[in-house]
Each structure stands twice: as structure tokens, then as C-alpha cells.
mmCIF file of C-alpha atoms and ligand atoms in Angstrom:
data_model
loop_
_atom_site.group_PDB
_atom_site.id
_atom_site.type_symbol
_atom_site.label_atom_id
_atom_site.label_comp_id
_atom_site.label_asym_id
_atom_site.label_seq_id
_atom_site.Cartn_x
_atom_site.Cartn_y
_atom_site.Cartn_z
ATOM 1 C CA MET A 53 162.173 204.576 103.387
ATOM 2 C CA GLY A 54 159.627 202.412 105.114
ATOM 3 C CA LEU A 55 156.538 200.885 103.576
ATOM 4 C CA ASP A 56 152.931 201.682 104.482
ATOM 5 C CA ILE A 57 151.713 198.119 104.779
ATOM 6 C CA ASP A 58 148.237 199.181 105.934
ATOM 7 C CA SER A 59 147.699 201.026 102.674
ATOM 8 C CA ILE A 60 148.415 197.787 100.778
ATOM 9 C CA VAL A 61 146.034 195.774 102.979
ATOM 10 C CA SER A 62 143.320 198.416 102.455
ATOM 11 C CA ALA A 63 143.779 198.383 98.694
ATOM 12 C CA VAL A 64 143.518 194.582 98.502
ATOM 13 C CA ARG A 65 140.499 194.715 100.810
ATOM 14 C CA ASP A 66 138.709 197.465 98.823
ATOM 15 C CA VAL A 67 139.009 195.553 95.550
ATOM 16 C CA SER A 68 138.597 191.916 96.621
ATOM 17 C CA ALA A 69 136.325 191.945 99.672
ATOM 18 C CA PRO A 70 134.896 195.363 100.539
ATOM 19 C CA ASP A 71 132.240 193.669 102.728
ATOM 20 C CA GLY A 72 134.991 192.511 105.092
ATOM 21 C CA SER A 73 134.707 188.806 104.308
ATOM 22 C CA ALA A 74 137.682 186.460 103.983
ATOM 23 C CA VAL A 75 138.882 185.643 100.471
ATOM 24 C CA VAL A 76 141.086 182.910 99.054
ATOM 25 C CA LEU A 77 143.582 183.171 96.208
ATOM 26 C CA HIS A 78 141.578 181.423 93.504
ATOM 27 C CA GLU A 79 138.368 179.548 94.074
ATOM 28 C CA PRO A 80 136.591 177.245 91.612
ATOM 29 C CA GLU A 81 132.943 178.013 90.912
ATOM 30 C CA PHE A 82 130.291 175.422 90.054
ATOM 31 C CA THR A 83 127.101 177.420 89.623
ATOM 32 C CA GLY A 84 126.406 176.348 86.036
ATOM 33 C CA ARG A 85 125.428 172.918 84.715
ATOM 34 C CA GLU A 86 128.249 171.034 86.464
ATOM 35 C CA TRP A 87 125.926 168.991 88.639
ATOM 36 C CA ASP A 88 123.649 167.991 85.725
ATOM 37 C CA TYR A 89 126.511 166.742 83.597
ATOM 38 C CA VAL A 90 128.339 164.903 86.394
ATOM 39 C CA LYS A 91 125.094 163.336 87.587
ATOM 40 C CA GLU A 92 124.417 162.089 84.080
ATOM 41 C CA CYS A 93 127.769 160.256 84.112
ATOM 42 C CA ILE A 94 126.884 158.575 87.397
ATOM 43 C CA ASP A 95 123.306 157.752 86.352
ATOM 44 C CA THR A 96 124.458 156.176 83.078
ATOM 45 C CA GLY A 97 127.584 154.494 84.476
ATOM 46 C CA TRP A 98 129.924 156.307 82.066
ATOM 47 C CA VAL A 99 132.318 157.617 84.690
ATOM 48 C CA SER A 100 135.662 156.379 83.465
ATOM 49 C CA SER A 101 137.894 156.391 80.426
ATOM 50 C CA VAL A 102 135.221 156.321 77.725
ATOM 51 C CA GLY A 103 132.189 158.545 77.249
ATOM 52 C CA LYS A 104 130.737 161.397 75.256
ATOM 53 C CA TYR A 105 132.027 164.147 77.525
ATOM 54 C CA VAL A 106 135.694 163.419 76.786
ATOM 55 C CA ASP A 107 135.083 164.000 73.055
ATOM 56 C CA GLU A 108 132.946 167.065 73.729
ATOM 57 C CA PHE A 109 135.527 168.439 76.159
ATOM 58 C CA GLU A 110 138.330 167.984 73.637
ATOM 59 C CA ARG A 111 136.281 169.901 71.042
ATOM 60 C CA ARG A 112 135.753 172.774 73.449
ATOM 61 C CA VAL A 113 139.400 172.836 74.533
ATOM 62 C CA ALA A 114 140.609 172.924 70.918
ATOM 63 C CA ALA A 115 138.199 175.760 70.134
ATOM 64 C CA ALA A 116 139.357 177.815 73.126
ATOM 65 C CA GLY A 117 143.003 176.910 72.565
ATOM 66 C CA GLY A 118 142.865 177.953 68.916
ATOM 67 C CA THR A 119 144.133 174.626 67.562
ATOM 68 C CA ALA A 120 142.711 171.958 65.279
ATOM 69 C CA PHE A 121 143.167 169.246 67.945
ATOM 70 C CA ALA A 122 143.170 168.810 71.706
ATOM 71 C CA VAL A 123 143.883 165.602 73.602
ATOM 72 C CA ALA A 124 142.621 165.568 77.196
ATOM 73 C CA THR A 125 144.901 164.204 79.915
ATOM 74 C CA VAL A 126 144.582 163.486 83.609
ATOM 75 C CA ASN A 127 146.493 166.659 84.580
ATOM 76 C CA GLY A 128 148.730 169.360 83.185
ATOM 77 C CA THR A 129 151.949 167.677 84.288
ATOM 78 C CA THR A 130 151.173 164.573 82.230
ATOM 79 C CA ALA A 131 150.206 166.771 79.263
ATOM 80 C CA LEU A 132 153.660 168.386 79.502
ATOM 81 C CA HIS A 133 155.379 165.012 79.894
ATOM 82 C CA VAL A 134 153.825 163.642 76.716
ATOM 83 C CA ALA A 135 154.274 166.970 74.886
ATOM 84 C CA PHE A 136 158.025 166.737 75.512
ATOM 85 C CA LEU A 137 158.093 163.160 74.188
ATOM 86 C CA LEU A 138 156.131 164.275 71.107
ATOM 87 C CA ALA A 139 158.630 167.077 70.529
ATOM 88 C CA GLY A 140 161.391 164.451 70.414
ATOM 89 C CA VAL A 141 162.883 164.895 73.882
ATOM 90 C CA LYS A 142 164.883 161.777 74.818
ATOM 91 C CA ALA A 143 166.484 160.547 78.022
ATOM 92 C CA GLY A 144 169.734 162.418 78.630
ATOM 93 C CA ASP A 145 168.662 165.568 76.720
ATOM 94 C CA GLU A 146 168.286 169.018 78.240
ATOM 95 C CA VAL A 147 165.158 171.185 78.041
ATOM 96 C CA ILE A 148 165.224 174.952 78.599
ATOM 97 C CA VAL A 149 162.577 175.986 81.147
ATOM 98 C CA PRO A 150 162.180 179.210 83.094
ATOM 99 C CA ALA A 151 163.586 179.169 86.633
ATOM 100 C CA LEU A 152 160.467 181.105 87.543
ATOM 101 C CA THR A 153 157.719 178.532 87.118
ATOM 102 C CA PHE A 154 155.621 176.034 89.021
ATOM 103 C CA VAL A 155 157.620 172.853 89.659
ATOM 104 C CA ALA A 156 155.496 170.835 87.209
ATOM 105 C CA THR A 157 157.286 172.315 84.172
ATOM 106 C CA ALA A 158 160.662 171.070 85.416
ATOM 107 C CA ASN A 159 159.264 167.802 86.769
ATOM 108 C CA ALA A 160 157.709 166.919 83.412
ATOM 109 C CA VAL A 161 161.147 167.332 81.825
ATOM 110 C CA SER A 162 162.556 164.968 84.464
ATOM 111 C CA HIS A 163 159.730 162.466 83.886
ATOM 112 C CA ALA A 164 160.823 162.363 80.234
ATOM 113 C CA GLY A 165 164.293 161.394 81.453
ATOM 114 C CA ALA A 166 165.724 164.777 80.504
ATOM 115 C CA VAL A 167 167.427 167.533 82.475
ATOM 116 C CA PRO A 168 165.799 170.953 83.065
ATOM 117 C CA HIS A 169 168.142 173.796 82.101
ATOM 118 C CA PHE A 170 167.018 177.035 83.716
ATOM 119 C CA ALA A 171 166.578 180.332 81.900
ATOM 120 C CA ASP A 172 165.883 183.877 83.049
ATOM 121 C CA SER A 173 162.648 185.856 82.734
ATOM 122 C CA GLU A 174 161.955 189.445 81.678
ATOM 123 C CA PHE A 175 160.056 192.089 83.655
ATOM 124 C CA ARG A 176 157.805 192.965 80.731
ATOM 125 C CA THR A 177 156.096 189.528 80.587
ATOM 126 C CA LEU A 178 157.315 187.706 83.736
ATOM 127 C CA GLY A 179 158.197 184.920 81.255
ATOM 128 C CA LEU A 180 161.267 183.694 79.333
ATOM 129 C CA ASP A 181 163.560 186.487 78.127
ATOM 130 C CA PRO A 182 164.387 185.705 74.456
ATOM 131 C CA ASP A 183 167.368 188.107 74.411
ATOM 132 C CA ALA A 184 168.965 186.631 77.524
ATOM 133 C CA LEU A 185 168.386 183.155 76.067
ATOM 134 C CA ALA A 186 170.007 184.186 72.759
ATOM 135 C CA ARG A 187 173.085 185.473 74.627
ATOM 136 C CA HIS A 188 173.248 182.308 76.720
ATOM 137 C CA LEU A 189 172.958 179.990 73.704
ATOM 138 C CA ALA A 190 175.641 181.984 71.904
ATOM 139 C CA ARG A 191 177.899 181.137 74.840
ATOM 140 C CA VAL A 192 176.986 177.494 75.578
ATOM 141 C CA GLY A 193 175.328 176.288 72.353
ATOM 142 C CA VAL A 194 176.936 174.292 69.566
ATOM 143 C CA ARG A 195 175.065 173.295 66.399
ATOM 144 C CA ARG A 196 175.843 169.782 65.279
ATOM 145 C CA ASP A 197 173.972 167.153 63.208
ATOM 146 C CA GLY A 198 170.909 169.388 62.886
ATOM 147 C CA ALA A 199 170.595 169.903 66.641
ATOM 148 C CA CYS A 200 171.854 172.129 69.437
ATOM 149 C CA PHE A 201 174.237 170.820 72.081
ATOM 150 C CA ASN A 202 175.359 172.314 75.375
ATOM 151 C CA ARG A 203 179.151 172.587 75.076
ATOM 152 C CA GLU A 204 179.521 172.537 78.864
ATOM 153 C CA THR A 205 177.537 169.348 79.537
ATOM 154 C CA GLY A 206 177.735 167.657 76.135
ATOM 155 C CA ARG A 207 173.991 167.060 76.214
ATOM 156 C CA ARG A 208 171.567 167.903 73.411
ATOM 157 C CA ILE A 209 169.213 170.820 74.106
ATOM 158 C CA ALA A 210 166.052 169.211 72.781
ATOM 159 C CA ALA A 211 163.292 171.723 73.564
ATOM 160 C CA ILE A 212 162.455 175.148 74.953
ATOM 161 C CA ALA A 213 159.368 175.391 77.161
ATOM 162 C CA PRO A 214 158.166 178.971 77.596
ATOM 163 C CA MET A 215 155.589 179.294 80.393
ATOM 164 C CA HIS A 216 152.963 182.053 80.358
ATOM 165 C CA THR A 217 153.298 183.239 83.945
ATOM 166 C CA PHE A 218 149.954 183.932 85.685
ATOM 167 C CA GLY A 219 148.378 183.946 82.207
ATOM 168 C CA HIS A 220 150.663 186.595 80.668
ATOM 169 C CA PRO A 221 151.963 185.415 77.282
ATOM 170 C CA VAL A 222 155.677 185.155 76.626
ATOM 171 C CA ASP A 223 156.858 187.378 73.758
ATOM 172 C CA MET A 224 156.759 184.460 71.310
ATOM 173 C CA ASP A 225 157.675 186.470 68.182
ATOM 174 C CA ARG A 226 161.019 187.280 69.795
ATOM 175 C CA LEU A 227 161.503 183.736 71.077
ATOM 176 C CA ALA A 228 160.687 181.899 67.819
ATOM 177 C CA PRO A 229 163.717 183.173 65.832
ATOM 178 C CA VAL A 230 166.077 182.284 68.698
ATOM 179 C CA ALA A 231 164.645 178.762 68.839
ATOM 180 C CA ALA A 232 164.847 178.447 65.041
ATOM 181 C CA GLU A 233 168.420 179.741 64.899
ATOM 182 C CA TRP A 234 169.473 177.097 67.413
ATOM 183 C CA LEU A 235 167.289 174.345 65.862
ATOM 184 C CA ILE A 236 165.370 173.806 69.116
ATOM 185 C CA PRO A 237 161.629 172.963 69.049
ATOM 186 C CA VAL A 238 159.279 174.943 71.302
ATOM 187 C CA VAL A 239 156.728 173.316 73.634
ATOM 188 C CA GLU A 240 154.364 175.830 75.164
ATOM 189 C CA ASP A 241 153.478 175.529 78.849
ATOM 190 C CA ALA A 242 150.184 177.406 78.565
ATOM 191 C CA THR A 243 148.820 175.704 81.678
ATOM 192 C CA GLU A 244 148.042 179.066 83.318
ATOM 193 C CA ALA A 245 146.951 180.863 80.185
ATOM 194 C CA LEU A 246 143.672 179.400 78.906
ATOM 195 C CA GLY A 247 141.858 182.265 77.172
ATOM 196 C CA SER A 248 144.882 184.556 76.976
ATOM 197 C CA THR A 249 145.943 185.799 73.557
ATOM 198 C CA TYR A 250 149.219 187.011 72.086
ATOM 199 C CA LYS A 251 148.808 189.375 69.122
ATOM 200 C CA GLY A 252 145.306 187.950 68.727
ATOM 201 C CA LYS A 253 146.347 184.275 68.797
ATOM 202 C CA ALA A 254 145.318 181.964 71.643
ATOM 203 C CA ALA A 255 147.918 180.856 74.179
ATOM 204 C CA GLY A 256 148.541 177.162 73.589
ATOM 205 C CA SER A 257 148.476 177.617 69.796
ATOM 206 C CA LEU A 258 151.683 179.662 69.604
ATOM 207 C CA SER A 259 154.012 176.741 68.899
ATOM 208 C CA ARG A 260 153.706 173.288 67.348
ATOM 209 C CA ILE A 261 152.697 171.692 70.668
ATOM 210 C CA GLY A 262 151.015 173.415 73.611
ATOM 211 C CA THR A 263 149.663 172.278 76.960
ATOM 212 C CA LEU A 264 146.879 173.345 79.320
ATOM 213 C CA SER A 265 145.925 172.487 82.906
ATOM 214 C CA PHE A 266 142.465 172.227 84.452
ATOM 215 C CA ASN A 267 143.572 171.831 88.054
ATOM 216 C CA GLY A 268 141.212 173.118 90.739
ATOM 217 C CA ASN A 269 142.933 176.499 90.997
ATOM 218 C CA LYS A 270 143.106 177.238 87.273
ATOM 219 C CA ILE A 271 140.694 179.497 85.386
ATOM 220 C CA VAL A 272 138.348 176.572 84.670
ATOM 221 C CA THR A 273 138.674 173.149 86.251
ATOM 222 C CA THR A 274 137.921 169.474 85.728
ATOM 223 C CA GLY A 275 138.997 168.714 89.298
ATOM 224 C CA GLY A 276 142.289 167.582 87.831
ATOM 225 C CA GLY A 277 142.981 167.591 84.131
ATOM 226 C CA GLY A 278 145.086 168.824 81.276
ATOM 227 C CA ALA A 279 145.332 168.888 77.506
ATOM 228 C CA ILE A 280 147.813 168.696 74.671
ATOM 229 C CA LEU A 281 147.126 171.176 71.862
ATOM 230 C CA THR A 282 148.336 170.982 68.267
ATOM 231 C CA ASP A 283 147.386 171.732 64.675
ATOM 232 C CA ASP A 284 149.343 168.703 63.442
ATOM 233 C CA PRO A 285 147.075 165.658 62.903
ATOM 234 C CA ASP A 286 149.984 163.226 63.319
ATOM 235 C CA VAL A 287 151.046 164.772 66.634
ATOM 236 C CA ALA A 288 147.430 164.683 67.835
ATOM 237 C CA LYS A 289 147.034 161.052 66.838
ATOM 238 C CA ARG A 290 150.239 160.092 68.588
ATOM 239 C CA ALA A 291 149.280 162.122 71.679
ATOM 240 C CA LYS A 292 146.021 160.187 71.931
ATOM 241 C CA HIS A 293 147.831 156.880 71.403
ATOM 242 C CA LEU A 294 150.557 157.523 73.995
ATOM 243 C CA THR A 295 148.116 158.799 76.639
ATOM 244 C CA THR A 296 145.794 155.785 76.237
ATOM 245 C CA THR A 297 148.277 152.923 76.881
ATOM 246 C CA ALA A 298 149.355 152.777 73.202
ATOM 247 C CA LYS A 299 146.601 150.277 72.526
ATOM 248 C CA VAL A 300 146.128 149.139 68.961
ATOM 249 C CA PRO A 301 142.391 149.440 68.214
ATOM 250 C CA HIS A 302 140.675 146.063 67.988
ATOM 251 C CA ARG A 303 137.257 144.747 68.957
ATOM 252 C CA TRP A 304 138.616 142.407 71.633
ATOM 253 C CA GLU A 305 142.376 141.980 71.506
ATOM 254 C CA PHE A 306 144.744 143.728 73.876
ATOM 255 C CA ASN A 307 147.713 144.731 71.774
ATOM 256 C CA HIS A 308 149.995 147.647 72.616
ATOM 257 C CA ASP A 309 152.742 148.675 70.230
ATOM 258 C CA GLU A 310 154.943 150.604 72.687
ATOM 259 C CA ILE A 311 155.150 151.557 76.368
ATOM 260 C CA GLY A 312 152.243 153.962 76.676
ATOM 261 C CA PHE A 313 150.738 155.820 79.590
ATOM 262 C CA ASN A 314 147.389 155.721 81.342
ATOM 263 C CA TYR A 315 147.029 159.498 81.210
ATOM 264 C CA ARG A 316 143.480 159.789 79.895
ATOM 265 C CA LEU A 317 140.953 162.092 81.490
ATOM 266 C CA PRO A 318 137.941 160.266 83.000
ATOM 267 C CA ASN A 319 134.519 161.087 81.551
ATOM 268 C CA LEU A 320 133.414 162.293 85.007
ATOM 269 C CA ASN A 321 136.063 164.997 84.981
ATOM 270 C CA ALA A 322 135.372 165.885 81.353
ATOM 271 C CA ALA A 323 131.684 166.379 82.224
ATOM 272 C CA LEU A 324 132.661 168.910 84.878
ATOM 273 C CA GLY A 325 134.939 170.554 82.320
ATOM 274 C CA CYS A 326 132.197 170.852 79.684
ATOM 275 C CA ALA A 327 130.040 172.762 82.161
ATOM 276 C CA GLN A 328 133.002 174.925 83.178
ATOM 277 C CA PHE A 329 133.744 175.850 79.558
ATOM 278 C CA GLU A 330 130.212 177.262 79.277
ATOM 279 C CA ARG A 331 131.375 179.853 81.841
ATOM 280 C CA LEU A 332 134.816 180.590 80.379
ATOM 281 C CA ASP A 333 133.942 183.828 78.557
ATOM 282 C CA GLN A 334 132.227 185.194 81.647
ATOM 283 C CA PHE A 335 135.151 184.250 83.908
ATOM 284 C CA LEU A 336 137.612 185.871 81.498
ATOM 285 C CA GLU A 337 135.640 189.109 81.427
ATOM 286 C CA GLU A 338 135.372 189.164 85.197
ATOM 287 C CA LYS A 339 139.046 188.374 85.757
ATOM 288 C CA ARG A 340 140.062 191.198 83.427
ATOM 289 C CA ALA A 341 137.684 193.575 85.210
ATOM 290 C CA LEU A 342 139.181 192.534 88.554
ATOM 291 C CA ALA A 343 142.707 193.135 87.250
ATOM 292 C CA ALA A 344 141.691 196.590 86.036
ATOM 293 C CA ALA A 345 140.184 197.342 89.449
ATOM 294 C CA TYR A 346 143.426 196.349 91.207
ATOM 295 C CA ALA A 347 145.499 198.432 88.792
ATOM 296 C CA GLN A 348 143.304 201.455 89.371
ATOM 297 C CA ARG A 349 143.077 201.139 93.167
ATOM 298 C CA PHE A 350 146.837 200.630 93.531
ATOM 299 C CA GLU A 351 147.622 203.808 91.575
ATOM 300 C CA THR A 352 147.505 205.694 94.871
ATOM 301 C CA VAL A 353 149.509 203.063 96.791
ATOM 302 C CA SER A 354 153.226 203.714 96.984
ATOM 303 C CA GLY A 355 155.960 201.104 97.287
ATOM 304 C CA GLY A 356 155.018 198.885 94.370
ATOM 305 C CA SER A 357 152.784 198.318 91.381
ATOM 306 C CA ILE A 358 150.272 195.900 89.904
ATOM 307 C CA PHE A 359 151.566 193.911 86.918
ATOM 308 C CA VAL A 360 149.775 195.030 83.739
ATOM 309 C CA GLU A 361 149.837 193.153 80.419
ATOM 310 C CA PRO A 362 152.024 194.563 77.614
ATOM 311 C CA ASP A 363 150.371 195.899 74.422
ATOM 312 C CA PHE A 364 150.732 192.639 72.504
ATOM 313 C CA ALA A 365 148.873 190.590 75.101
ATOM 314 C CA ARG A 366 145.337 190.098 76.233
ATOM 315 C CA SER A 367 145.820 188.135 79.437
ATOM 316 C CA ASN A 368 143.396 185.996 81.411
ATOM 317 C CA TYR A 369 144.985 187.507 84.550
ATOM 318 C CA TRP A 370 144.856 184.092 86.167
ATOM 319 C CA LEU A 371 146.555 185.418 89.287
ATOM 320 C CA ASN A 372 146.972 189.127 89.894
ATOM 321 C CA ALA A 373 150.438 190.179 90.939
ATOM 322 C CA PHE A 374 151.669 193.067 93.061
ATOM 323 C CA LEU A 375 155.375 193.802 92.726
ATOM 324 C CA LEU A 376 157.102 195.655 95.543
ATOM 325 C CA ASP A 377 159.735 198.163 94.476
ATOM 326 C CA GLU A 378 163.201 196.599 94.462
ATOM 327 C CA ASP A 379 164.413 198.547 97.520
ATOM 328 C CA LEU A 380 161.375 197.397 99.505
ATOM 329 C CA ALA A 381 161.647 193.685 98.686
ATOM 330 C CA GLY A 382 162.677 193.021 102.288
ATOM 331 C CA HIS A 383 159.107 193.853 103.358
ATOM 332 C CA ARG A 384 157.548 191.084 101.287
ATOM 333 C CA ASP A 385 156.940 188.688 104.157
ATOM 334 C CA ALA A 386 155.483 191.456 106.321
ATOM 335 C CA VAL A 387 152.990 192.266 103.549
ATOM 336 C CA LEU A 388 152.127 188.565 103.223
ATOM 337 C CA ALA A 389 151.640 188.300 106.984
ATOM 338 C CA ALA A 390 149.465 191.428 107.214
ATOM 339 C CA THR A 391 147.203 190.535 104.285
ATOM 340 C CA ASN A 392 146.725 186.922 105.382
ATOM 341 C CA ALA A 393 146.042 188.060 108.972
ATOM 342 C CA ALA A 394 143.321 190.311 107.544
ATOM 343 C CA GLY A 395 141.652 187.300 105.875
ATOM 344 C CA LEU A 396 142.957 188.263 102.439
ATOM 345 C CA MET A 397 144.824 185.291 101.030
ATOM 346 C CA THR A 398 148.026 186.312 99.309
ATOM 347 C CA ARG A 399 151.000 184.174 98.304
ATOM 348 C CA PRO A 400 154.597 184.692 97.250
ATOM 349 C CA CYS A 401 155.857 183.532 93.895
ATOM 350 C CA TRP A 402 157.125 179.936 93.595
ATOM 351 C CA THR A 403 160.566 179.156 94.971
ATOM 352 C CA LEU A 404 162.805 179.375 91.907
ATOM 353 C CA MET A 405 163.600 175.954 90.461
ATOM 354 C CA HIS A 406 167.368 176.120 91.059
ATOM 355 C CA HIS A 407 166.700 176.779 94.762
ATOM 356 C CA LEU A 408 164.865 173.444 95.102
ATOM 357 C CA PRO A 409 167.134 170.648 96.349
ATOM 358 C CA MET A 410 166.599 168.308 93.385
ATOM 359 C CA TYR A 411 167.401 171.013 90.825
ATOM 360 C CA ALA A 412 170.187 172.895 92.641
ATOM 361 C CA ALA A 413 172.976 171.474 90.466
ATOM 362 C CA ASN A 414 171.185 171.798 87.108
ATOM 363 C CA PRO A 415 172.579 173.818 84.210
ATOM 364 C CA ARG A 416 171.401 177.417 84.179
ATOM 365 C CA MET A 417 172.162 180.905 82.989
ATOM 366 C CA ASP A 418 172.454 183.922 85.265
ATOM 367 C CA LEU A 419 168.989 184.556 86.683
ATOM 368 C CA PRO A 420 168.951 188.158 87.950
ATOM 369 C CA VAL A 421 165.433 189.008 86.754
ATOM 370 C CA ALA A 422 163.838 185.789 88.012
ATOM 371 C CA GLU A 423 165.548 186.367 91.371
ATOM 372 C CA SER A 424 164.262 189.932 91.513
ATOM 373 C CA ILE A 425 160.686 188.959 90.628
ATOM 374 C CA ALA A 426 160.693 186.114 93.158
ATOM 375 C CA ARG A 427 161.879 188.463 95.916
ATOM 376 C CA ARG A 428 159.204 191.085 95.246
ATOM 377 C CA LEU A 429 156.099 189.432 93.860
ATOM 378 C CA ILE A 430 152.893 188.860 95.786
ATOM 379 C CA ASN A 431 149.846 187.188 94.236
ATOM 380 C CA LEU A 432 146.475 188.688 95.160
ATOM 381 C CA PRO A 433 142.985 187.130 95.454
ATOM 382 C CA SER A 434 141.838 186.544 91.871
ATOM 383 C CA SER A 435 138.601 184.518 91.737
ATOM 384 C CA PRO A 436 136.234 185.736 88.992
ATOM 385 C CA LYS A 437 133.422 186.279 91.500
ATOM 386 C CA LEU A 438 135.444 189.027 93.201
ATOM 387 C CA ALA A 439 134.659 191.244 90.210
ATOM 388 C CA ARG A 440 130.948 191.117 91.083
ATOM 389 C CA HIS A 441 131.023 193.496 94.056
ATOM 390 C CA ALA A 442 130.786 196.589 91.912
HETATM 391 C C1 PLP B 160 149.212 174.248 86.913
HETATM 392 C C2 PLP B 160 150.517 174.188 86.228
HETATM 393 C C3 PLP B 160 150.977 173.009 85.597
HETATM 394 C C4 PLP B 160 150.204 171.738 85.566
HETATM 395 O O1 PLP B 160 149.781 171.347 86.785
HETATM 396 P P1 PLP B 160 148.795 170.140 87.082
HETATM 397 O O2 PLP B 160 148.469 170.359 88.519
HETATM 398 O O3 PLP B 160 149.556 168.893 86.839
HETATM 399 O O4 PLP B 160 147.592 170.248 86.211
HETATM 400 C C5 PLP B 160 152.176 173.070 84.916
HETATM 401 N N1 PLP B 160 152.918 174.184 84.858
HETATM 402 C C6 PLP B 160 152.513 175.323 85.472
HETATM 403 C C7 PLP B 160 153.367 176.535 85.347
HETATM 404 C C8 PLP B 160 151.316 175.360 86.183
HETATM 405 O O5 PLP B 160 150.936 176.493 86.793
#
């Protein structure tokens, strides 16, 4: 069977740009009070590491992330790096991350001196498969001294980092007992999932430590930025300390009690973020409406389907995803070529982590589902403003 590529191009066109204009994958939008707030930083000189917007931004992030505390960082990768350190990850440990993720999840593990250990995903969420992980740990895991070790490498498995792919929450209630059974703490990579909920709880608040990103392509942006989320006051305090050079507060002395990081978010970026957060609810509504429009329009398109959230999730639909049927996966690049040639920006999924040269020899389980998703998935234009045609 062949594939009617024109019917796919038409469906993307009808939903995302019926007026025939070109569209990108995900575009930031600054039509609120962004300019006022950023200008105020410049006018007052408070552009850098101190200022009222950082505190205000952290309050807004914690509220949206459903946690008591949020610590702003310069990007999502640094938030993940520090989150792993806070979870107790040490040099020489392993951290379970999905093979199907953006490279930052694995890189942050490496920055902590640890080794990413790749796990498979499930079709229902596009995220970590708790059952496959349980089977894998039963094979390679050994419990010793209150921790889990990999019997094949001898290294401690110090954390599991589920990532909510394109905003769709991992099935955390199935993952939590596996993590608990194997004594492994969970660090949530919720960088794509601001505003998503799992069984009514906000992504980022579903484990002891969560992380967000405010990169330019995320649902709201600070230009570049991230955050560490937690309900634990001690973790929050230590997150702030580590991300601000581990300086001991004093009126004039420069004392630092450990090797900290300069990972703080500048006030200028936080100002942009405060204005963006005023739009979050609107963006979420529009992105969900856009996802519904894709799902409906593609009902009459054969050869694949639009990914739809499972019952337990309310997703931010950060990036919409079209999945070709397995037997048509070979047409993926032709679909990408045709849509992009038509001015409709589409993209394949990330190259799986174990296919990247620096992670090719890392420990991993069998990855049949991640491989299948990566072969077949195409991300569609997903900016909130695309929902405003109707
Ligand atoms: C965006 C993103 C990050 C963080 O990226 P930054 O660009 O450093 O903010 C981490 N993990 C995933 C899966 C992401 O999509």
C-alpha cells in the first residue's frame, strides 16, 4: 500500500494555515506586557542576577507547577543538572533516562558525572514504560546497602528521570512503585510539560524534584530559562544555594561553602517570563483546541493518526504529533519533505540517545517502542496562535 502524502499536507494546511501562509513549528508570542516589564529592568538598571522579577517569576512558576517552591535557573539543562545533584546522584552513578528524549536529559546526567542508562517508552504516553523498566531492573538490578546497583556494570543506579514527551505525562502511578521497589529516587523532566496535569496534579509536582524549561520554543519563554520544583523546603534552599555560587549570605564578605554554579536566571529574563505567565492559561486553551482540531481533521486521513492524550492526562500538547502506521514508516521523510516544501514546518522526533555517538556504548534495555516511535513520528506546527483561525 502506498501513502497519499497530499492528503496529509492538506490536513496540516487546513488546520494550521488555511490562508496559505507559511508556519513554523512553535513560535514564541510577545503581545502582552513583555515590553513593559523588560523596559522597566533596563530603565532601572536591574537587568542581572538580582531584582524583583526573579522572585515574582519563581512565585508564578511554583503556582503553575503545583509545588511549594520553585528556583529559577538559566535554562532547563542546568535545572536538570542541579536536580540530579539534589537527588543524590554522584560521579560514577547511572541514571535511567528515556532513549526517546531531547539530548539535554542525558547531557545533564553526564554533567553530574554520571552515566545515562537508556530505557524504553510506551505507545500510550510516548514516555517511560514502567512495566518494561520493572522487567529490566529485575534482570540487571541488585539491591545492596539501601540502593540499587547494575549487576552488569557494577554502578549504582541513582535516579530515574521520566520525561513528559511533547507535554504528555508519563504514567507516574505505575512508575512510582517500580522506583520505590528498587530504592531509586525519581527526578521529573517536566521541561516540555508546563501546564499539563496527571490525574489532576501538575506536571513537575509528581515526584520529589521536578524541572521545567522556558527556552524560546517551549509553551512560555524567558528567552532561555528553567526551574527546579519541589515541595521540600530543604531541597529548595539547597537548590537556590547551589545555583547561586554557594555563597554564604553576608553584607560584604565573599564566602562560598562548596563548589557552586552560576546558574541563576537574570532579572531581564524573569521579567519576560512574568509577562509570559500572564498568557499561560490562554496559550494552554488554544494549544488544546489546536490539538483537537488536528485530531478531528486527521480522522479522514489514512496512513496514520494524531497522538491523543490518555484518560488520566490533560496535556499542554506542546508539540502535536502525527504517527504514521508502522508499515508506512518508510514514507516519513517524504512526508517531511512535502510538508516543509509547502511552507508547513514539520520535524521528525529526536535521534534516539543511543544512536548519538557519545552515548552509543551506554547501558540500555531493548528499545523496540522508542525505535518504532522515532521511525514514525512527525511533529506538526503547534503555536497557540494557530488555534485562532476558526
Ligand atoms: C527543552 C528541554 C530541556 C531543557 O532544555 P533547555 O534548552 O536547556 O532549557 C530538557 N529536556 C527536554 C526533554 C527538553 O525538551
